[in-house]
Amino acid sequence: KADLLVNLRDPRLPYTRYSFPSKMLEYMVSGTPVATTRLTGIPEQYWGHLYPIDYGAPHTLAQQLSAILALDPDERRAVGEGARQFVLERTSARTQGKKIHDLIRAVVGRAET
């Protein structure tokens, strides 16, 4: 029943360059809109389905979250539903399995030549 899910991490911390917060997939597949700090580990194609937050002072974060919550609820729901569809289409077990399969075929194919 949440209006917005929030995942805030300090993007200046070294581990965030290599980190994709797995909870983001769970948040996105819920269909609830998600606000998150812009982390290097989150691929660019995800940002069309998330509300980016600039990490900073608590009052700055509060202003950004308030601005998102002030958006039309139908717009927020559409973003959340778009995120859900994106995750279901791009990260399902079948989709990920195909990526692994294709990678193995490509590596084996190179080894045979």
mmCIF file of C-alpha atoms in Angstrom:
data_model
loop_
_atom_site.group_PDB
_atom_site.id
_atom_site.type_symbol
_atom_site.label_atom_id
_atom_site.label_comp_id
_atom_site.label_asym_id
_atom_site.label_seq_id
_atom_site.Cartn_x
_atom_site.Cartn_y
_atom_site.Cartn_z
ATOM 1 C CA LYS A 1 0.000 0.000 0.000
ATOM 2 C CA ALA A 2 3.079 2.242 -0.198
ATOM 3 C CA ASP A 3 3.062 5.236 -2.531
ATOM 4 C CA LEU A 4 6.816 5.106 -3.046
ATOM 5 C CA LEU A 5 9.637 2.711 -2.186
ATOM 6 C CA VAL A 6 12.985 4.314 -1.364
ATOM 7 C CA ASN A 7 16.500 2.899 -1.595
ATOM 8 C CA LEU A 8 19.143 5.387 -0.504
ATOM 9 C CA ARG A 9 22.850 4.547 -0.609
ATOM 10 C CA ASP A 10 25.778 6.902 -0.503
ATOM 11 C CA PRO A 11 27.154 6.747 -4.081
ATOM 12 C CA ARG A 12 30.546 7.988 -2.864
ATOM 13 C CA LEU A 13 31.248 4.684 -1.104
ATOM 14 C CA PRO A 14 33.648 2.531 -3.159
ATOM 15 C CA TYR A 15 31.511 -0.626 -3.203
ATOM 16 C CA THR A 16 28.637 1.127 -4.974
ATOM 17 C CA ARG A 17 30.612 1.119 -8.249
ATOM 18 C CA TYR A 18 30.204 -2.654 -8.329
ATOM 19 C CA SER A 19 26.908 -2.957 -6.534
ATOM 20 C CA PHE A 20 23.464 -3.530 -7.951
ATOM 21 C CA PRO A 21 21.088 -3.590 -5.013
ATOM 22 C CA SER A 22 19.138 -6.827 -5.587
ATOM 23 C CA LYS A 23 16.276 -5.457 -3.533
ATOM 24 C CA MET A 24 15.735 -3.023 -6.439
ATOM 25 C CA LEU A 25 14.386 -5.883 -8.547
ATOM 26 C CA GLU A 26 11.994 -6.842 -5.758
ATOM 27 C CA TYR A 27 10.911 -3.226 -5.361
ATOM 28 C CA MET A 28 10.431 -2.786 -9.107
ATOM 29 C CA VAL A 29 8.487 -6.015 -9.621
ATOM 30 C CA SER A 30 6.059 -4.920 -6.897
ATOM 31 C CA GLY A 31 4.711 -2.279 -9.285
ATOM 32 C CA THR A 32 5.244 0.443 -6.687
ATOM 33 C CA PRO A 33 7.341 3.390 -7.928
ATOM 34 C CA VAL A 34 10.930 3.413 -6.665
ATOM 35 C CA ALA A 35 13.195 6.334 -5.759
ATOM 36 C CA THR A 36 16.879 5.571 -5.438
ATOM 37 C CA THR A 37 20.238 7.248 -5.384
ATOM 38 C CA ARG A 38 22.074 7.117 -8.693
ATOM 39 C CA LEU A 39 24.597 4.303 -8.307
ATOM 40 C CA THR A 40 27.169 3.376 -10.934
ATOM 41 C CA GLY A 41 26.212 -0.291 -10.524
ATOM 42 C CA ILE A 42 22.659 0.316 -11.764
ATOM 43 C CA PRO A 43 22.630 -0.019 -15.570
ATOM 44 C CA GLU A 44 21.451 2.970 -17.569
ATOM 45 C CA GLN A 45 18.401 1.192 -19.018
ATOM 46 C CA TYR A 46 16.886 0.971 -15.526
ATOM 47 C CA TRP A 47 16.736 4.740 -15.028
ATOM 48 C CA GLY A 48 13.694 5.177 -17.249
ATOM 49 C CA HIS A 49 11.786 3.170 -14.639
ATOM 50 C CA LEU A 50 13.121 4.753 -11.449
ATOM 51 C CA TYR A 51 13.059 8.141 -9.761
ATOM 52 C CA PRO A 52 16.699 9.146 -9.237
ATOM 53 C CA ILE A 53 17.592 10.881 -5.984
ATOM 54 C CA ASP A 54 20.720 12.978 -5.472
ATOM 55 C CA TYR A 55 22.355 11.908 -2.243
ATOM 56 C CA GLY A 56 22.852 14.762 0.163
ATOM 57 C CA ALA A 57 21.713 16.421 3.345
ATOM 58 C CA PRO A 58 18.536 15.073 4.966
ATOM 59 C CA HIS A 59 16.527 18.201 4.087
ATOM 60 C CA THR A 60 17.613 17.871 0.425
ATOM 61 C CA LEU A 61 16.538 14.237 0.362
ATOM 62 C CA ALA A 62 13.221 15.177 1.956
ATOM 63 C CA GLN A 63 12.635 17.860 -0.704
ATOM 64 C CA GLN A 64 13.325 15.419 -3.520
ATOM 65 C CA LEU A 65 11.048 12.763 -2.060
ATOM 66 C CA SER A 66 8.317 15.343 -1.470
ATOM 67 C CA ALA A 67 8.583 16.457 -5.109
ATOM 68 C CA ILE A 68 8.108 12.867 -6.289
ATOM 69 C CA LEU A 69 5.136 12.367 -3.981
ATOM 70 C CA ALA A 70 3.619 15.617 -5.290
ATOM 71 C CA LEU A 71 3.483 14.154 -8.822
ATOM 72 C CA ASP A 72 0.164 12.939 -10.133
ATOM 73 C CA PRO A 73 -0.596 9.549 -8.500
ATOM 74 C CA ASP A 74 -1.555 8.069 -11.872
ATOM 75 C CA GLU A 75 1.830 9.099 -13.274
ATOM 76 C CA ARG A 76 3.612 7.462 -10.347
ATOM 77 C CA ARG A 77 1.539 4.294 -10.769
ATOM 78 C CA ALA A 78 2.404 4.210 -14.480
ATOM 79 C CA VAL A 79 6.116 4.473 -13.673
ATOM 80 C CA GLY A 80 5.766 1.680 -11.106
ATOM 81 C CA GLU A 81 3.890 -0.542 -13.544
ATOM 82 C CA GLY A 82 6.463 0.200 -16.251
ATOM 83 C CA ALA A 83 9.205 -0.860 -13.846
ATOM 84 C CA ARG A 84 7.323 -4.070 -13.113
ATOM 85 C CA GLN A 85 6.995 -4.934 -16.801
ATOM 86 C CA PHE A 86 10.641 -4.041 -17.444
ATOM 87 C CA VAL A 87 11.868 -6.411 -14.723
ATOM 88 C CA LEU A 88 9.539 -9.234 -15.739
ATOM 89 C CA GLU A 89 10.628 -8.980 -19.377
ATOM 90 C CA ARG A 90 14.363 -8.438 -18.784
ATOM 91 C CA THR A 91 15.263 -10.423 -15.677
ATOM 92 C CA SER A 92 13.069 -13.526 -15.655
ATOM 93 C CA ALA A 93 14.759 -16.890 -15.136
ATOM 94 C CA ARG A 94 14.130 -17.718 -18.814
ATOM 95 C CA THR A 95 15.649 -14.425 -20.004
ATOM 96 C CA GLN A 96 18.695 -14.750 -17.755
ATOM 97 C CA GLY A 97 19.118 -18.397 -18.736
ATOM 98 C CA LYS A 98 19.129 -17.420 -22.413
ATOM 99 C CA LYS A 99 21.830 -14.816 -21.747
ATOM 100 C CA ILE A 100 23.995 -17.443 -20.044
ATOM 101 C CA HIS A 101 23.323 -19.922 -22.847
ATOM 102 C CA ASP A 102 24.264 -17.354 -25.502
ATOM 103 C CA LEU A 103 27.444 -16.432 -23.631
ATOM 104 C CA ILE A 104 28.517 -20.073 -23.365
ATOM 105 C CA ARG A 105 27.803 -20.657 -27.066
ATOM 106 C CA ALA A 106 29.834 -17.567 -27.961
ATOM 107 C CA VAL A 107 32.790 -18.682 -25.812
ATOM 108 C CA VAL A 108 32.660 -22.273 -27.097
ATOM 109 C CA GLY A 109 32.326 -20.993 -30.666
ATOM 110 C CA ARG A 110 35.482 -18.904 -30.278
ATOM 111 C CA ALA A 111 37.343 -21.840 -28.772
ATOM 112 C CA GLU A 112 36.479 -24.050 -31.754
ATOM 113 C CA THR A 113 37.922 -21.647 -34.333
#
